[in-house]
PDB file of C-alpha atoms in Angstrom:
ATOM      1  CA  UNK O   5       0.000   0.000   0.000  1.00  0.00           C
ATOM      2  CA  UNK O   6       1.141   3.548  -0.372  1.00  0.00           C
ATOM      3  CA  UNK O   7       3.020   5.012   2.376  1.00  0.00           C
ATOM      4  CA  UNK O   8       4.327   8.937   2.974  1.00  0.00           C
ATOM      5  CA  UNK O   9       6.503   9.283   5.367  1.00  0.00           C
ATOM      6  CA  UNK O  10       7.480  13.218   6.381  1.00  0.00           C
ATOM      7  CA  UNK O  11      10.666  14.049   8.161  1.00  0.00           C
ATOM      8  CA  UNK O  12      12.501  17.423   8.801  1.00  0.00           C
ATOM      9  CA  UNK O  13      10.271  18.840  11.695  1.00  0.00           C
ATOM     10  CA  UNK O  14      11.310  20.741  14.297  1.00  0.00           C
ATOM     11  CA  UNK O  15      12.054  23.935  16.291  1.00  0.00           C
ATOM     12  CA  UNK O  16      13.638  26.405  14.586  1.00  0.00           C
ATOM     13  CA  UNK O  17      13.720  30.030  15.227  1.00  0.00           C
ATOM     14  CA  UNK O  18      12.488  33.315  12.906  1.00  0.00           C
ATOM     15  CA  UNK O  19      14.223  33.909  10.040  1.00  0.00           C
ATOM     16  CA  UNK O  20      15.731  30.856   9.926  1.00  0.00           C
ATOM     17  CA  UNK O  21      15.414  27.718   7.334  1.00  0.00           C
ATOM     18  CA  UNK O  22      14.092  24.042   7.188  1.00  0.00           C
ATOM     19  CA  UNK O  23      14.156  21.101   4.746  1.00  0.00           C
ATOM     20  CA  UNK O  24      10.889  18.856   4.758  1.00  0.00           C
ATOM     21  CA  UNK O  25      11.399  15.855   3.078  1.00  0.00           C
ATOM     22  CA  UNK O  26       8.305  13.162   2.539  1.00  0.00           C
ATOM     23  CA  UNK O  27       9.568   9.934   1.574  1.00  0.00           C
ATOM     24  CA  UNK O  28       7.098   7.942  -0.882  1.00  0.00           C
ATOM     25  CA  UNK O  29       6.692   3.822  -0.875  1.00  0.00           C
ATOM     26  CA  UNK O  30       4.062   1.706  -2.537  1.00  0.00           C
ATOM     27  CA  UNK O  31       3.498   3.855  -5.998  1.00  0.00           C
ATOM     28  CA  UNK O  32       5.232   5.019  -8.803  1.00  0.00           C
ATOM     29  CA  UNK O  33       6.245   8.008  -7.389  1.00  0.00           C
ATOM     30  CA  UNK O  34       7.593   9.955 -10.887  1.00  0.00           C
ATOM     31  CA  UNK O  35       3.569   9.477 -12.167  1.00  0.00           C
ATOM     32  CA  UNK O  36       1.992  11.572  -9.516  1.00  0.00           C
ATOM     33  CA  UNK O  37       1.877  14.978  -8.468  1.00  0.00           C
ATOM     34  CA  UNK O  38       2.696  15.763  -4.917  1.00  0.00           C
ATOM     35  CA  UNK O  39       1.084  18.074  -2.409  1.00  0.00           C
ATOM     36  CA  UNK O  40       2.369  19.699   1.071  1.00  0.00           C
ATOM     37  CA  UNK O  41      -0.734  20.992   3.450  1.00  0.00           C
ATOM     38  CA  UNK O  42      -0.641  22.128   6.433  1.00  0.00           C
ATOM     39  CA  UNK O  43      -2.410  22.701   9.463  1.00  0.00           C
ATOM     40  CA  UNK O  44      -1.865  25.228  12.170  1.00  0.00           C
ATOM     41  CA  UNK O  45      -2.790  24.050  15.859  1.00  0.00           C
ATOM     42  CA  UNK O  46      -6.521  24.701  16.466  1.00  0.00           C
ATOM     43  CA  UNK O  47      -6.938  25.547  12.972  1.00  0.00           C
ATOM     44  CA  UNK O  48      -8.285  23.758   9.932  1.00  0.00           C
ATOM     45  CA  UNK O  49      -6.143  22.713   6.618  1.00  0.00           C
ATOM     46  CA  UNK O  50      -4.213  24.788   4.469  1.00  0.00           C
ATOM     47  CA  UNK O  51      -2.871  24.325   0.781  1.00  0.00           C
ATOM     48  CA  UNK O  52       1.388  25.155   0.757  1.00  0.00           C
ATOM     49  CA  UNK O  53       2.410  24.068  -2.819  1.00  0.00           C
ATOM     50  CA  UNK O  54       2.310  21.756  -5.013  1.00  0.00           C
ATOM     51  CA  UNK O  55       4.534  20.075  -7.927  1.00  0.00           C
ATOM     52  CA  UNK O  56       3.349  18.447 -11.101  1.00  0.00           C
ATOM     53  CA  UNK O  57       4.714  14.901 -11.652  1.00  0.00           C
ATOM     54  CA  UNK O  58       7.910  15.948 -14.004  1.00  0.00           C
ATOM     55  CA  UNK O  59       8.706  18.654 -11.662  1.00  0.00           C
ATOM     56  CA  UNK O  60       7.136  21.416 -14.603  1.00  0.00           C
ATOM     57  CA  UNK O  61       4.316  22.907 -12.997  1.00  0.00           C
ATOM     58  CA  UNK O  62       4.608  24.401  -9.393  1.00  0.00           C
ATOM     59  CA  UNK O  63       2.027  26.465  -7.437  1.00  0.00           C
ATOM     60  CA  UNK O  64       3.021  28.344  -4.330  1.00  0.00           C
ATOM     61  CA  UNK O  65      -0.119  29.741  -1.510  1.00  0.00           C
ATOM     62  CA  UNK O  66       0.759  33.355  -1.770  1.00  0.00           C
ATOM     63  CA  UNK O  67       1.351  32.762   2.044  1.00  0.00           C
ATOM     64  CA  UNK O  68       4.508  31.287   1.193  1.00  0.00           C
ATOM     65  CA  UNK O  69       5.561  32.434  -2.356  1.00  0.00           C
ATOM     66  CA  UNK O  70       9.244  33.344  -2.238  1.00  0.00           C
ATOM     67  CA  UNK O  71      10.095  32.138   0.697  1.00  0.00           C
ATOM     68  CA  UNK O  72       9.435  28.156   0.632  1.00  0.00           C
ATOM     69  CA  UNK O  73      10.495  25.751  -2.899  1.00  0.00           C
ATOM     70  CA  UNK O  74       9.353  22.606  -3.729  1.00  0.00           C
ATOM     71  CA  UNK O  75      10.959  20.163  -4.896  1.00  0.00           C
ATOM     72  CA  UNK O  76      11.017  16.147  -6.011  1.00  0.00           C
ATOM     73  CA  UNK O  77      13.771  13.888  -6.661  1.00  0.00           C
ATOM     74  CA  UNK O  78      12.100  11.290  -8.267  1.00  0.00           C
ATOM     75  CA  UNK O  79      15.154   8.933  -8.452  1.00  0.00           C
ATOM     76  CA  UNK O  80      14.732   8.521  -4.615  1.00  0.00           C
ATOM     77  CA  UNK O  81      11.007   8.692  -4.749  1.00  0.00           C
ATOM     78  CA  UNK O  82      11.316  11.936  -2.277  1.00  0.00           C
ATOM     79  CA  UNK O  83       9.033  15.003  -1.686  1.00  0.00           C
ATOM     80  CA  UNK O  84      10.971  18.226  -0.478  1.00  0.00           C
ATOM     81  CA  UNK O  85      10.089  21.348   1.096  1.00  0.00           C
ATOM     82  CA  UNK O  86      12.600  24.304   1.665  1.00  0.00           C
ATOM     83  CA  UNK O  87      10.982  26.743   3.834  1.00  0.00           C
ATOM     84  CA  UNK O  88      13.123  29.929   4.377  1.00  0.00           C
ATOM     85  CA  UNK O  89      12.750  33.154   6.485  1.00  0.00           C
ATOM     86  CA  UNK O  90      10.379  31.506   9.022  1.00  0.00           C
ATOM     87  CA  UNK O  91       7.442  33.227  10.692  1.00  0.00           C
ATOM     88  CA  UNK O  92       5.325  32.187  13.464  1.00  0.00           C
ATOM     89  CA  UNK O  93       2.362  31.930  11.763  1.00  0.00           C
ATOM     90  CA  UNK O  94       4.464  29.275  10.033  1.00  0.00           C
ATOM     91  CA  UNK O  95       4.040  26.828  13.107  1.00  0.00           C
ATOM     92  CA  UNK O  96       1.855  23.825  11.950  1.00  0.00           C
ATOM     93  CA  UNK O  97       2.115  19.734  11.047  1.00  0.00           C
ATOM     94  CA  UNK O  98       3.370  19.888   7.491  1.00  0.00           C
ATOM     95  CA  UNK O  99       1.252  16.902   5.466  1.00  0.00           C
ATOM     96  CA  UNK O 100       2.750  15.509   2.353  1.00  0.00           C
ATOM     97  CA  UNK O 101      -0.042  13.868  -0.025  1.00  0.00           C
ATOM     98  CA  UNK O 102       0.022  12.467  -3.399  1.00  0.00           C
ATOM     99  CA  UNK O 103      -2.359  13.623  -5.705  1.00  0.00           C
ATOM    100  CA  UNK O 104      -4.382  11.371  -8.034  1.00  0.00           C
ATOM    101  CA  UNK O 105      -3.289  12.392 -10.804  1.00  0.00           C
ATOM    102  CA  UNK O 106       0.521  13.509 -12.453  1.00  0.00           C
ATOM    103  CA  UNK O 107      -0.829  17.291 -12.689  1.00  0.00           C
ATOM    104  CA  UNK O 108      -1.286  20.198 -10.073  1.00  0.00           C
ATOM    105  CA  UNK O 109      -5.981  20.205 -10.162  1.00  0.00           C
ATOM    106  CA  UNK O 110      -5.752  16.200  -8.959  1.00  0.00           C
ATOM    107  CA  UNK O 111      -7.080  15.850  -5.843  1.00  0.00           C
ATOM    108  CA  UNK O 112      -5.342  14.718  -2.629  1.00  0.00           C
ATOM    109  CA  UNK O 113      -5.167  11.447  -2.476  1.00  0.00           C
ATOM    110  CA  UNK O 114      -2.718   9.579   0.431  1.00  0.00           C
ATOM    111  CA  UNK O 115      -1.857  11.428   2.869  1.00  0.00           C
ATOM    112  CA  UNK O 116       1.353  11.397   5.262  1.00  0.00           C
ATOM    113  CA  UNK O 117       0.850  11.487   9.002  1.00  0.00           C
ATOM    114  CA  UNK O 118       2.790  14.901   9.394  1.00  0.00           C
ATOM    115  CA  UNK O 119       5.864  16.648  10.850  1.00  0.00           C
ATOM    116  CA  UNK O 120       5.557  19.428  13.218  1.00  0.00           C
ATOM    117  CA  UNK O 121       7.380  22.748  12.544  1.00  0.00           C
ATOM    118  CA  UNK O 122       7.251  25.086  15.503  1.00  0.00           C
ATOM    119  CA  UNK O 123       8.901  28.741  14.618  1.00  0.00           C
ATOM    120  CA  UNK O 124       9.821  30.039  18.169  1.00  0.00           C
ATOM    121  CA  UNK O 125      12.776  32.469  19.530  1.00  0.00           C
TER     122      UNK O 125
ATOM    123  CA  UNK K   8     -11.674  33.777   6.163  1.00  0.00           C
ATOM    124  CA  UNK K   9     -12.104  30.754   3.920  1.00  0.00           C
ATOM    125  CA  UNK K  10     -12.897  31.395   0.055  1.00  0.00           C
ATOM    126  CA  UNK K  11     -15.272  27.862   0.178  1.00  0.00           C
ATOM    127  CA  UNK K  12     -17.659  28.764   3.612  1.00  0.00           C
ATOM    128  CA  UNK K  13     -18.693  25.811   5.283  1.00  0.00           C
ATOM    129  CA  UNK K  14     -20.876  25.722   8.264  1.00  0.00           C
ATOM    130  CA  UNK K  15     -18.548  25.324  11.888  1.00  0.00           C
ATOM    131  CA  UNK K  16     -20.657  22.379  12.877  1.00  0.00           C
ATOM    132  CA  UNK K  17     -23.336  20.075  12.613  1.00  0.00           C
ATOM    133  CA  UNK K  18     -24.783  17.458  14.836  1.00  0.00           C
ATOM    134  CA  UNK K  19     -27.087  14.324  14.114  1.00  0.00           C
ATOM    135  CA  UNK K  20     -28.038  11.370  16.229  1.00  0.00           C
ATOM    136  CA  UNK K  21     -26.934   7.827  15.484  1.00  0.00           C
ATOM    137  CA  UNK K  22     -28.527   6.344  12.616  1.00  0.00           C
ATOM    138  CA  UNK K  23     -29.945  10.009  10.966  1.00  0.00           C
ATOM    139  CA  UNK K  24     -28.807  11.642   8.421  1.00  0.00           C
ATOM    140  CA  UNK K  25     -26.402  14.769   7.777  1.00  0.00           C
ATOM    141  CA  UNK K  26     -25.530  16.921   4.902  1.00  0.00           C
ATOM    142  CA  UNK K  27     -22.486  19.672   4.501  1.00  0.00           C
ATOM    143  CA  UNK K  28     -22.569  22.092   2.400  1.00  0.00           C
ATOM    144  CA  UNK K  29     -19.408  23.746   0.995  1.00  0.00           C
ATOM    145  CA  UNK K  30     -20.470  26.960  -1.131  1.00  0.00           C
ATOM    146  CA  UNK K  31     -17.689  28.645  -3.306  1.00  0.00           C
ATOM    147  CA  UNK K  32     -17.626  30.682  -7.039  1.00  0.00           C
ATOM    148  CA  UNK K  33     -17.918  30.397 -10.507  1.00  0.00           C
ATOM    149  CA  UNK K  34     -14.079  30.925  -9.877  1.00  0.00           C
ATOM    150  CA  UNK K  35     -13.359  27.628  -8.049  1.00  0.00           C
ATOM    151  CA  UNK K  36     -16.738  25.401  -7.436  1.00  0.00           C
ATOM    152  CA  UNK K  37     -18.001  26.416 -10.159  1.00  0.00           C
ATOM    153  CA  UNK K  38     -15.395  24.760 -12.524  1.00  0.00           C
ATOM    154  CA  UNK K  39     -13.413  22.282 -11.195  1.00  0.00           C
ATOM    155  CA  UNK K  40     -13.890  19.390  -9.375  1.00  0.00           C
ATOM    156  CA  UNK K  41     -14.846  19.068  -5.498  1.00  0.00           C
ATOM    157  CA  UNK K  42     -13.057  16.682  -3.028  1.00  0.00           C
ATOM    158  CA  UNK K  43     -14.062  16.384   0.421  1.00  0.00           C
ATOM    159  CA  UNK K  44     -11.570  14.701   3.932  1.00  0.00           C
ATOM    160  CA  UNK K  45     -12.365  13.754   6.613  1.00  0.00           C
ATOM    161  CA  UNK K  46      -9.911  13.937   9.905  1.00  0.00           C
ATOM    162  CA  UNK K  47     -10.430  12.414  12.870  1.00  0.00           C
ATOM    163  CA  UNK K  48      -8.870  13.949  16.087  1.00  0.00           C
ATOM    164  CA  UNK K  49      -5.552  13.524  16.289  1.00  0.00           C
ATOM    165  CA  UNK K  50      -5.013  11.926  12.762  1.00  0.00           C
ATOM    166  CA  UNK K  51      -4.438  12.963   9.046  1.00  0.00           C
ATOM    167  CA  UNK K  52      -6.400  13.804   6.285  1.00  0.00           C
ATOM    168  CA  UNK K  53      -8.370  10.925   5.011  1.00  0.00           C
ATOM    169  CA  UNK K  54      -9.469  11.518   1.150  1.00  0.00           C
ATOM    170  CA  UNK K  55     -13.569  10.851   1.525  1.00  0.00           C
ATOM    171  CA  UNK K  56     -15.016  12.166  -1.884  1.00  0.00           C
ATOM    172  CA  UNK K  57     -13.133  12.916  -5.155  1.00  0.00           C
ATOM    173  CA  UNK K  58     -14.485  14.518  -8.360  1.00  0.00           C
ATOM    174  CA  UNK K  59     -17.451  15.711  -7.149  1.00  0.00           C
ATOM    175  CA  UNK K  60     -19.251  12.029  -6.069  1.00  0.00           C
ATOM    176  CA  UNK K  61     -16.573   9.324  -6.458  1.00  0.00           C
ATOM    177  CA  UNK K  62     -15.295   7.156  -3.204  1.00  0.00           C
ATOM    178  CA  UNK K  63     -12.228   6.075  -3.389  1.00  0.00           C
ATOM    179  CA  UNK K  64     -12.405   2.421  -2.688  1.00  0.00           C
ATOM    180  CA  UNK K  65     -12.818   1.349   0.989  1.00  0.00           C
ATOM    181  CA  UNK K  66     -14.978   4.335   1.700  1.00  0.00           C
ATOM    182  CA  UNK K  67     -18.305   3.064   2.936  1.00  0.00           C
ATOM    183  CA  UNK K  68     -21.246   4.103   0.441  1.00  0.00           C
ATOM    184  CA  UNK K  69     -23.275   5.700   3.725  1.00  0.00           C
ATOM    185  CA  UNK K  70     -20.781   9.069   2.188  1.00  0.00           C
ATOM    186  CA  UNK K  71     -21.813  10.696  -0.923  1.00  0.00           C
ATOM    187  CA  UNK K  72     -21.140  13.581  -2.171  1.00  0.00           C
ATOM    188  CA  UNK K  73     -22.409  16.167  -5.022  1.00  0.00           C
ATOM    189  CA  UNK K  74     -22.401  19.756  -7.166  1.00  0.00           C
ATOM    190  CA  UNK K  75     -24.801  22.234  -8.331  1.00  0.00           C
ATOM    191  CA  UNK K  76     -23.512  25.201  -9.608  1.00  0.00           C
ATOM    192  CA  UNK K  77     -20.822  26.543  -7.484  1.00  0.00           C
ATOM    193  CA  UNK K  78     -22.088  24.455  -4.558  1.00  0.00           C
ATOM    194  CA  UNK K  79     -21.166  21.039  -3.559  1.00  0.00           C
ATOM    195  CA  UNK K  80     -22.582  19.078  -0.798  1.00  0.00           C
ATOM    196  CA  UNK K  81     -21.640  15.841   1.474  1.00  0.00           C
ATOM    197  CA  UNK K  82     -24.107  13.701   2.626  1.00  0.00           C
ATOM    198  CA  UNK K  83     -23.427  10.956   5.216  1.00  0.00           C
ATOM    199  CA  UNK K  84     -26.151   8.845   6.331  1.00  0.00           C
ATOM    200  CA  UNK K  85     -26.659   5.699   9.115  1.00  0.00           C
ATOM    201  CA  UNK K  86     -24.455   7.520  11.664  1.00  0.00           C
ATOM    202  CA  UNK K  87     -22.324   6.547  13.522  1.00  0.00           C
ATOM    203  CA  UNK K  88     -20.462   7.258  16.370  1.00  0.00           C
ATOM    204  CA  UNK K  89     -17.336   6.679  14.866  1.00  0.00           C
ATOM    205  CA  UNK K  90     -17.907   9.677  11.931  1.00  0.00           C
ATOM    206  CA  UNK K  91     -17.273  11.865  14.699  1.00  0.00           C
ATOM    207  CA  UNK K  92     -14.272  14.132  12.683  1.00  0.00           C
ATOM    208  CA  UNK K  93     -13.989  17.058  10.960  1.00  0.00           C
ATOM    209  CA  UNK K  94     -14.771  17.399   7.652  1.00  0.00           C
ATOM    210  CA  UNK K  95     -13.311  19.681   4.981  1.00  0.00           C
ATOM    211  CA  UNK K  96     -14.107  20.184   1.426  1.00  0.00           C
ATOM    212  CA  UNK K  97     -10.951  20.928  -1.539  1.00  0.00           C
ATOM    213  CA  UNK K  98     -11.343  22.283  -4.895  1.00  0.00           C
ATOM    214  CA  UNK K  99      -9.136  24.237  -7.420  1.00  0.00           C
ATOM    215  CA  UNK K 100      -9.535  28.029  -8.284  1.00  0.00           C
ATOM    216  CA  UNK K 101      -8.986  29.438 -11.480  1.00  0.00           C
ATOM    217  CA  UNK K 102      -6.336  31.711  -9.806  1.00  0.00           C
ATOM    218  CA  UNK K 103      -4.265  28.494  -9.894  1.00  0.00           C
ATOM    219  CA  UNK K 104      -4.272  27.915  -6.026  1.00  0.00           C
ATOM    220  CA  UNK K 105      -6.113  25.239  -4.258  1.00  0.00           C
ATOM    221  CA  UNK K 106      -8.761  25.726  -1.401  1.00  0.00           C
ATOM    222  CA  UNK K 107     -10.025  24.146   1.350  1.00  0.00           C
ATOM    223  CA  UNK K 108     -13.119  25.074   3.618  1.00  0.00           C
ATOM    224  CA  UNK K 109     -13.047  26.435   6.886  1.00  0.00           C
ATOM    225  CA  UNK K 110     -14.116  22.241   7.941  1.00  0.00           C
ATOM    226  CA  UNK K 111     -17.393  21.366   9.700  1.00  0.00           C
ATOM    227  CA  UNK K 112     -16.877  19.516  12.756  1.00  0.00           C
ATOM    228  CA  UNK K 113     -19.844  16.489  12.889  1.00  0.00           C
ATOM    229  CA  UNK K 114     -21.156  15.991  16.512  1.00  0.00           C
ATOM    230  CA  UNK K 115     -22.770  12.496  16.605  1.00  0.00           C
ATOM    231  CA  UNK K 116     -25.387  12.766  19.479  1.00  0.00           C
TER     232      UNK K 116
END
């Protein structure tokens, strides 16, 4: 069966950077788009990016346009999420999820159980 | 604020019936495809509805789901206390970003 697994969480403070990565088992990874939600504590979900299957087509939440990059190394079957200048309001579980198809408008279709990021001084 | 307004909660009794409704735009709803998740506390995402009204296989047929206009709408019926989650709807808007409701928590009496 299809497994995500995300790693990379942590506490980090303002300003500064983390790599998520989201390791993929169970699929052909290089057919499928990929998807990174995420979901602030007490708060409901919210759409980060997401990367078309060939690594073409990439759509950033203008919350984090310029400052996060997604990425895929398809050779590994990994997800990746660079996330620089880190806010507060950046705090959440970071979910990596396949999408059903190999192009951004698929839905989300496995889902990862999360890593935390916690942006704190 | 979400762009796709669904209500904060609802609440049935075991065995009845419940709908959500997600309402969007012409921009989003309106042409592209609605998914809806479920999330149980203290888990992930679970993909419930795709493509308006398809269940992924596994997904009990007591969840259905549908669109009209720039509305869409799941339905769960036969209750149980188990469905207690929150539920979010997902589409695509033409602005090229992808949406989520605010999520309806579902209070099982």
């Amino acid at each position: 069966q299809v497994q995500l697994v995300e790693s990379g969480g942590g506490v980090v403070q303002p300003g500064r950077s983390l790599r998520l990565s989201c390791a993929a088992s169970g699929l052909t990874f290089s057919g499928y788009a990929m998807y990174w939600v995420r979901q602030s504590p007490g708060k409901g979900l919210e759409w980060v990016t997401v990367i078309s299957y060939d690594d073409s087509s990439k759509y950033y939440a203008d919350s984090v346009k310029g400052r996060f990059t997604i990425s895929r190394d398809n050779s590994k079957n990994t997800l990746y999420l660079q996330m620089n200048s880190l806010r507060a309001d950046d705090t959440a579980v970071y979910y990596c999820a396949t999408a059903g198809g190999p192009y951004y408008y698929y839905y989300m279709d496995v889902w990862g159980k999360g890593t935390t990021v916690t942006v704190s001084s | 604020q979400s762009v796709l307004t669904q209500p904060p909660s609802v609440s049935a009794a075991p065995g009845q019936k419940v709908t959500i409704s997600c309402s969007g735009s012409s921009s989003n709803i309106g042409n592209n495809y609605v998914a809806w998740y479920q999330q149980l506390p203290g888990t992930a995402p679970k993909l419930l509805i795709y493509e308006n009204n398809k269940r992924p296989s596994g997904i009990p047929d007591r969840f259905s789901g549908s669109k009209s206009g720039s509305s869409a709408t799941l339905g769960i019926t036969g209750l149980q206390t188990g469905d207690e989650a929150d539920y979010y709807c997902e589409t695509w808007d033409n602005s090229l970003s992808a949406l989520f409701g605010g999520g309806t928590r579902l209070t099982v009496l």
